[in-house]
């Protein structure tokens, strides 16, 4: 393969695994309120990797450690053992090449700043002209140009989540982490946001790690779905989703193969121990 030649030394895949999670474990220390008993073992032993440009979804029962995992990947939290590597370097701190979109858009946006200022936040190191061009472009990519001078509280939930996505775009990430980003919006908005993110992913070539508890969403969006066990979580199964792209909300979901993936993953989660 042509890309293999560009990686130089190492094996054929060495330059392509942008993200590696290697035997990651996370135990939260016991709090006083828990009576000083043992801590919470959130993640037992998690290993997986994502290639550059790959869209990986993680599904698993509530409380199995998905948010904990994303926080470790983002450098917001430290694993108890094991490591996360981005482009071969161990993550110990927040990475500029990585952006995160959380479920709670109401908490991730500043209510006292306009859409434009929210998206601009964090770009202060850029020269002014470049900064405003990048902000305008990012807002346009999520279809909110007309609302650039509105405040978050003047927007619907779906629109607020678009602002959070615009902010991620503006930081020009290589890797995008999303933690149940569409869980708080209605079904129709959710479908629109899913399709929008797939379009953006194609355009920007991000490596994406999407956490969702919605199995259909995981299949619809991802190249691979990692099915996690109950806490302390492990990878139960990796399901490669070989559905054509671009994917369509109605046609893709109606395919017999889609139903087959659904059945397989529901079966796994139902029996997850
Ligand atoms: N900061 C924390 N301190 C102590 N326990 C935590 C903390 N964050 C999460 N936990 C616990 O770790 C487990 C996994 O939580 P989380 O990663 O939020 O799961 P998920 O996102 O899959 O629902 C849960 O039992 C949760 O209560
Ligand atoms: Mg969570």
PDB file of N, CA, C and O and ligand atoms in Angstrom, residues 26-31 39-43 60-71 77 179-180 211 228-229 231 233, ligand 1:
ATOM      1  N   UNK A  26      -8.464   1.778  35.289  1.00  0.00           N
ATOM      2  CA  UNK A  26      -8.707   2.968  36.098  1.00  0.00           C
ATOM      3  C   UNK A  26      -9.502   2.590  37.349  1.00  0.00           C
ATOM      4  O   UNK A  26     -10.606   2.041  37.263  1.00  0.00           O
ATOM      5  N   UNK A  27      -8.913   2.854  38.472  1.00  0.00           N
ATOM      6  CA  UNK A  27      -9.592   2.636  39.754  1.00  0.00           C
ATOM      7  C   UNK A  27      -9.728   3.998  40.422  1.00  0.00           C
ATOM      8  O   UNK A  27      -8.736   4.729  40.551  1.00  0.00           O
ATOM      9  N   UNK A  28     -10.948   4.346  40.790  1.00  0.00           N
ATOM     10  CA  UNK A  28     -11.146   5.583  41.550  1.00  0.00           C
ATOM     11  C   UNK A  28     -10.960   5.270  43.022  1.00  0.00           C
ATOM     12  O   UNK A  28     -11.542   4.302  43.525  1.00  0.00           O
ATOM     13  N   UNK A  29     -10.171   6.085  43.693  1.00  0.00           N
ATOM     14  CA  UNK A  29      -9.939   5.859  45.120  1.00  0.00           C
ATOM     15  C   UNK A  29     -11.250   5.953  45.884  1.00  0.00           C
ATOM     16  O   UNK A  29     -12.159   6.683  45.488  1.00  0.00           O
ATOM     17  N   UNK A  30     -11.349   5.192  46.979  1.00  0.00           N
ATOM     18  CA  UNK A  30     -12.559   5.221  47.806  1.00  0.00           C
ATOM     19  C   UNK A  30     -12.717   6.597  48.427  1.00  0.00           C
ATOM     20  O   UNK A  30     -11.749   7.218  48.836  1.00  0.00           O
ATOM     21  N   UNK A  31     -13.974   7.073  48.481  1.00  0.00           N
ATOM     22  CA  UNK A  31     -14.211   8.346  49.148  1.00  0.00           C
ATOM     23  C   UNK A  31     -14.630   8.068  50.585  1.00  0.00           C
ATOM     24  O   UNK A  31     -15.004   6.955  50.931  1.00  0.00           O
ATOM     25  N   UNK A  39     -11.991   1.028  46.424  1.00  0.00           N
ATOM     26  CA  UNK A  39     -12.331   2.032  45.428  1.00  0.00           C
ATOM     27  C   UNK A  39     -13.203   1.429  44.344  1.00  0.00           C
ATOM     28  O   UNK A  39     -13.575   0.270  44.411  1.00  0.00           O
ATOM     29  N   UNK A  40     -13.540   2.274  43.348  1.00  0.00           N
ATOM     30  CA  UNK A  40     -14.351   1.803  42.226  1.00  0.00           C
ATOM     31  C   UNK A  40     -13.434   1.443  41.061  1.00  0.00           C
ATOM     32  O   UNK A  40     -12.728   2.306  40.542  1.00  0.00           O
ATOM     33  N   UNK A  41     -13.468   0.207  40.665  1.00  0.00           N
ATOM     34  CA  UNK A  41     -12.698  -0.204  39.504  1.00  0.00           C
ATOM     35  C   UNK A  41     -13.557   0.069  38.275  1.00  0.00           C
ATOM     36  O   UNK A  41     -14.480  -0.681  37.975  1.00  0.00           O
ATOM     37  N   UNK A  42     -13.266   1.181  37.596  1.00  0.00           N
ATOM     38  CA  UNK A  42     -14.106   1.571  36.469  1.00  0.00           C
ATOM     39  C   UNK A  42     -13.724   0.792  35.210  1.00  0.00           C
ATOM     40  O   UNK A  42     -14.582   0.305  34.482  1.00  0.00           O
ATOM     41  N   UNK A  43     -12.433   0.701  34.954  1.00  0.00           N
ATOM     42  CA  UNK A  43     -11.957   0.015  33.745  1.00  0.00           C
ATOM     43  C   UNK A  43     -10.926  -1.023  34.165  1.00  0.00           C
ATOM     44  O   UNK A  43      -9.992  -0.718  34.915  1.00  0.00           O
ATOM     45  N   UNK A  60     -21.669   0.428  25.423  1.00  0.00           N
ATOM     46  CA  UNK A  60     -21.575  -0.395  26.623  1.00  0.00           C
ATOM     47  C   UNK A  60     -22.573   0.111  27.633  1.00  0.00           C
ATOM     48  O   UNK A  60     -23.066   1.239  27.518  1.00  0.00           O
ATOM     49  N   UNK A  61     -22.893  -0.705  28.645  1.00  0.00           N
ATOM     50  CA  UNK A  61     -23.907  -0.306  29.610  1.00  0.00           C
ATOM     51  C   UNK A  61     -23.522   0.956  30.382  1.00  0.00           C
ATOM     52  O   UNK A  61     -22.334   1.279  30.506  1.00  0.00           O
ATOM     53  N   UNK A  62     -24.550   1.644  30.861  1.00  0.00           N
ATOM     54  CA  UNK A  62     -24.328   2.848  31.651  1.00  0.00           C
ATOM     55  C   UNK A  62     -23.445   2.516  32.855  1.00  0.00           C
ATOM     56  O   UNK A  62     -23.604   1.471  33.477  1.00  0.00           O
ATOM     57  N   UNK A  63     -22.474   3.389  33.138  1.00  0.00           N
ATOM     58  CA  UNK A  63     -21.607   3.179  34.292  1.00  0.00           C
ATOM     59  C   UNK A  63     -20.442   2.240  34.043  1.00  0.00           C
ATOM     60  O   UNK A  63     -19.698   1.900  34.958  1.00  0.00           O
ATOM     61  N   UNK A  64     -20.238   1.837  32.773  1.00  0.00           N
ATOM     62  CA  UNK A  64     -19.166   0.869  32.507  1.00  0.00           C
ATOM     63  C   UNK A  64     -17.809   1.534  32.302  1.00  0.00           C
ATOM     64  O   UNK A  64     -16.815   0.844  32.085  1.00  0.00           O
ATOM     65  N   UNK A  65     -17.776   2.850  32.362  1.00  0.00           N
ATOM     66  CA  UNK A  65     -16.469   3.515  32.306  1.00  0.00           C
ATOM     67  C   UNK A  65     -16.167   4.202  30.988  1.00  0.00           C
ATOM     68  O   UNK A  65     -15.014   4.533  30.713  1.00  0.00           O
ATOM     69  N   UNK A  66     -17.189   4.501  30.176  1.00  0.00           N
ATOM     70  CA  UNK A  66     -16.954   5.104  28.869  1.00  0.00           C
ATOM     71  C   UNK A  66     -16.431   6.536  28.996  1.00  0.00           C
ATOM     72  O   UNK A  66     -15.486   6.922  28.326  1.00  0.00           O
ATOM     73  N   UNK A  67     -17.074   7.297  29.877  1.00  0.00           N
ATOM     74  CA  UNK A  67     -16.618   8.676  30.068  1.00  0.00           C
ATOM     75  C   UNK A  67     -15.215   8.686  30.680  1.00  0.00           C
ATOM     76  O   UNK A  67     -14.349   9.477  30.275  1.00  0.00           O
ATOM     77  N   UNK A  68     -14.995   7.776  31.609  1.00  0.00           N
ATOM     78  CA  UNK A  68     -13.670   7.652  32.219  1.00  0.00           C
ATOM     79  C   UNK A  68     -12.616   7.391  31.144  1.00  0.00           C
ATOM     80  O   UNK A  68     -11.553   8.015  31.130  1.00  0.00           O
ATOM     81  N   UNK A  69     -12.943   6.499  30.234  1.00  0.00           N
ATOM     82  CA  UNK A  69     -12.013   6.184  29.149  1.00  0.00           C
ATOM     83  C   UNK A  69     -11.717   7.427  28.307  1.00  0.00           C
ATOM     84  O   UNK A  69     -10.551   7.744  28.039  1.00  0.00           O
ATOM     85  N   UNK A  70     -12.765   8.153  27.905  1.00  0.00           N
ATOM     86  CA  UNK A  70     -12.544   9.342  27.071  1.00  0.00           C
ATOM     87  C   UNK A  70     -11.725  10.377  27.815  1.00  0.00           C
ATOM     88  O   UNK A  70     -10.878  11.041  27.234  1.00  0.00           O
ATOM     89  N   UNK A  71     -11.956  10.504  29.125  1.00  0.00           N
ATOM     90  CA  UNK A  71     -11.185  11.473  29.911  1.00  0.00           C
ATOM     91  C   UNK A  71      -9.703  11.080  29.942  1.00  0.00           C
ATOM     92  O   UNK A  71      -8.827  11.941  29.891  1.00  0.00           O
ATOM     93  N   UNK A  77      -7.641  12.971  32.657  1.00  0.00           N
ATOM     94  CA  UNK A  77      -7.572  12.078  33.816  1.00  0.00           C
ATOM     95  C   UNK A  77      -6.427  11.103  33.558  1.00  0.00           C
ATOM     96  O   UNK A  77      -6.083  10.851  32.409  1.00  0.00           O
ATOM     97  N   UNK A 179     -18.563  12.290  23.540  1.00  0.00           N
ATOM     98  CA  UNK A 179     -19.152  11.509  24.627  1.00  0.00           C
ATOM     99  C   UNK A 179     -20.665  11.678  24.629  1.00  0.00           C
ATOM    100  O   UNK A 179     -21.181  12.684  25.122  1.00  0.00           O
ATOM    101  N   UNK A 180     -21.379  10.731  24.069  1.00  0.00           N
ATOM    102  CA  UNK A 180     -22.837  10.781  23.964  1.00  0.00           C
ATOM    103  C   UNK A 180     -23.316  12.164  23.512  1.00  0.00           C
ATOM    104  O   UNK A 180     -24.172  12.777  24.158  1.00  0.00           O
ATOM    105  N   UNK A 211     -18.547   7.805  21.846  1.00  0.00           N
ATOM    106  CA  UNK A 211     -19.206   7.002  22.876  1.00  0.00           C
ATOM    107  C   UNK A 211     -20.699   7.217  22.759  1.00  0.00           C
ATOM    108  O   UNK A 211     -21.165   8.357  22.650  1.00  0.00           O
ATOM    109  N   UNK A 228     -18.376  -2.867  24.887  1.00  0.00           N
ATOM    110  CA  UNK A 228     -17.733  -2.974  26.201  1.00  0.00           C
ATOM    111  C   UNK A 228     -18.607  -3.765  27.164  1.00  0.00           C
ATOM    112  O   UNK A 228     -19.837  -3.745  27.079  1.00  0.00           O
ATOM    113  N   UNK A 229     -17.958  -4.414  28.110  1.00  0.00           N
ATOM    114  CA  UNK A 229     -18.678  -5.178  29.137  1.00  0.00           C
ATOM    115  C   UNK A 229     -19.133  -4.233  30.247  1.00  0.00           C
ATOM    116  O   UNK A 229     -18.771  -3.061  30.276  1.00  0.00           O
ATOM    117  N   UNK A 231     -19.034  -2.751  34.079  1.00  0.00           N
ATOM    118  CA  UNK A 231     -17.895  -2.357  34.893  1.00  0.00           C
ATOM    119  C   UNK A 231     -17.378  -3.541  35.733  1.00  0.00           C
ATOM    120  O   UNK A 231     -18.213  -4.267  36.278  1.00  0.00           O
ATOM    121  N   UNK A 233     -14.821  -2.423  32.862  1.00  0.00           N
ATOM    122  CA  UNK A 233     -15.028  -2.774  31.461  1.00  0.00           C
ATOM    123  C   UNK A 233     -13.807  -3.333  30.755  1.00  0.00           C
ATOM    124  O   UNK A 233     -12.672  -2.975  31.019  1.00  0.00           O
TER     125      UNK A 233
HETATM  126  N1  LIG B   1     -14.559  11.080  39.611  1.00  0.00           N
HETATM  127  C1  LIG B   1     -15.027   9.882  40.020  1.00  0.00           C
HETATM  128  N2  LIG B   1     -14.807   9.422  41.278  1.00  0.00           N
HETATM  129  C2  LIG B   1     -15.251   8.223  41.684  1.00  0.00           C
HETATM  130  N3  LIG B   1     -15.931   7.370  40.894  1.00  0.00           N
HETATM  131  C3  LIG B   1     -16.189   7.753  39.631  1.00  0.00           C
HETATM  132  C4  LIG B   1     -15.761   9.023  39.141  1.00  0.00           C
HETATM  133  N4  LIG B   1     -16.162   9.124  37.833  1.00  0.00           N
HETATM  134  C5  LIG B   1     -16.806   7.973  37.552  1.00  0.00           C
HETATM  135  N5  LIG B   1     -16.828   7.146  38.637  1.00  0.00           N
HETATM  136  C6  LIG B   1     -17.409   5.800  38.676  1.00  0.00           C
HETATM  137  O1  LIG B   1     -16.760   4.999  37.693  1.00  0.00           O
HETATM  138  C7  LIG B   1     -17.706   4.190  37.009  1.00  0.00           C
HETATM  139  C8  LIG B   1     -17.685   4.503  35.524  1.00  0.00           C
HETATM  140  O2  LIG B   1     -18.220   5.811  35.327  1.00  0.00           O
HETATM  141  P1  LIG B   1     -18.325   6.508  33.875  1.00  0.00           P
HETATM  142  O3  LIG B   1     -16.977   6.484  33.253  1.00  0.00           O
HETATM  143  O4  LIG B   1     -18.956   7.824  34.065  1.00  0.00           O
HETATM  144  O5  LIG B   1     -19.298   5.485  33.128  1.00  0.00           O
HETATM  145  P2  LIG B   1     -20.168   5.669  31.789  1.00  0.00           P
HETATM  146  O6  LIG B   1     -19.712   6.907  31.108  1.00  0.00           O
HETATM  147  O7  LIG B   1     -19.901   4.420  31.001  1.00  0.00           O
HETATM  148  O8  LIG B   1     -21.605   5.727  32.198  1.00  0.00           O
HETATM  149  C9  LIG B   1     -19.062   4.443  37.686  1.00  0.00           C
HETATM  150  O9  LIG B   1     -19.244   3.460  38.651  1.00  0.00           O
HETATM  151  C10 LIG B   1     -18.889   5.803  38.299  1.00  0.00           C
HETATM  152  O10 LIG B   1     -19.702   5.944  39.429  1.00  0.00           O
END
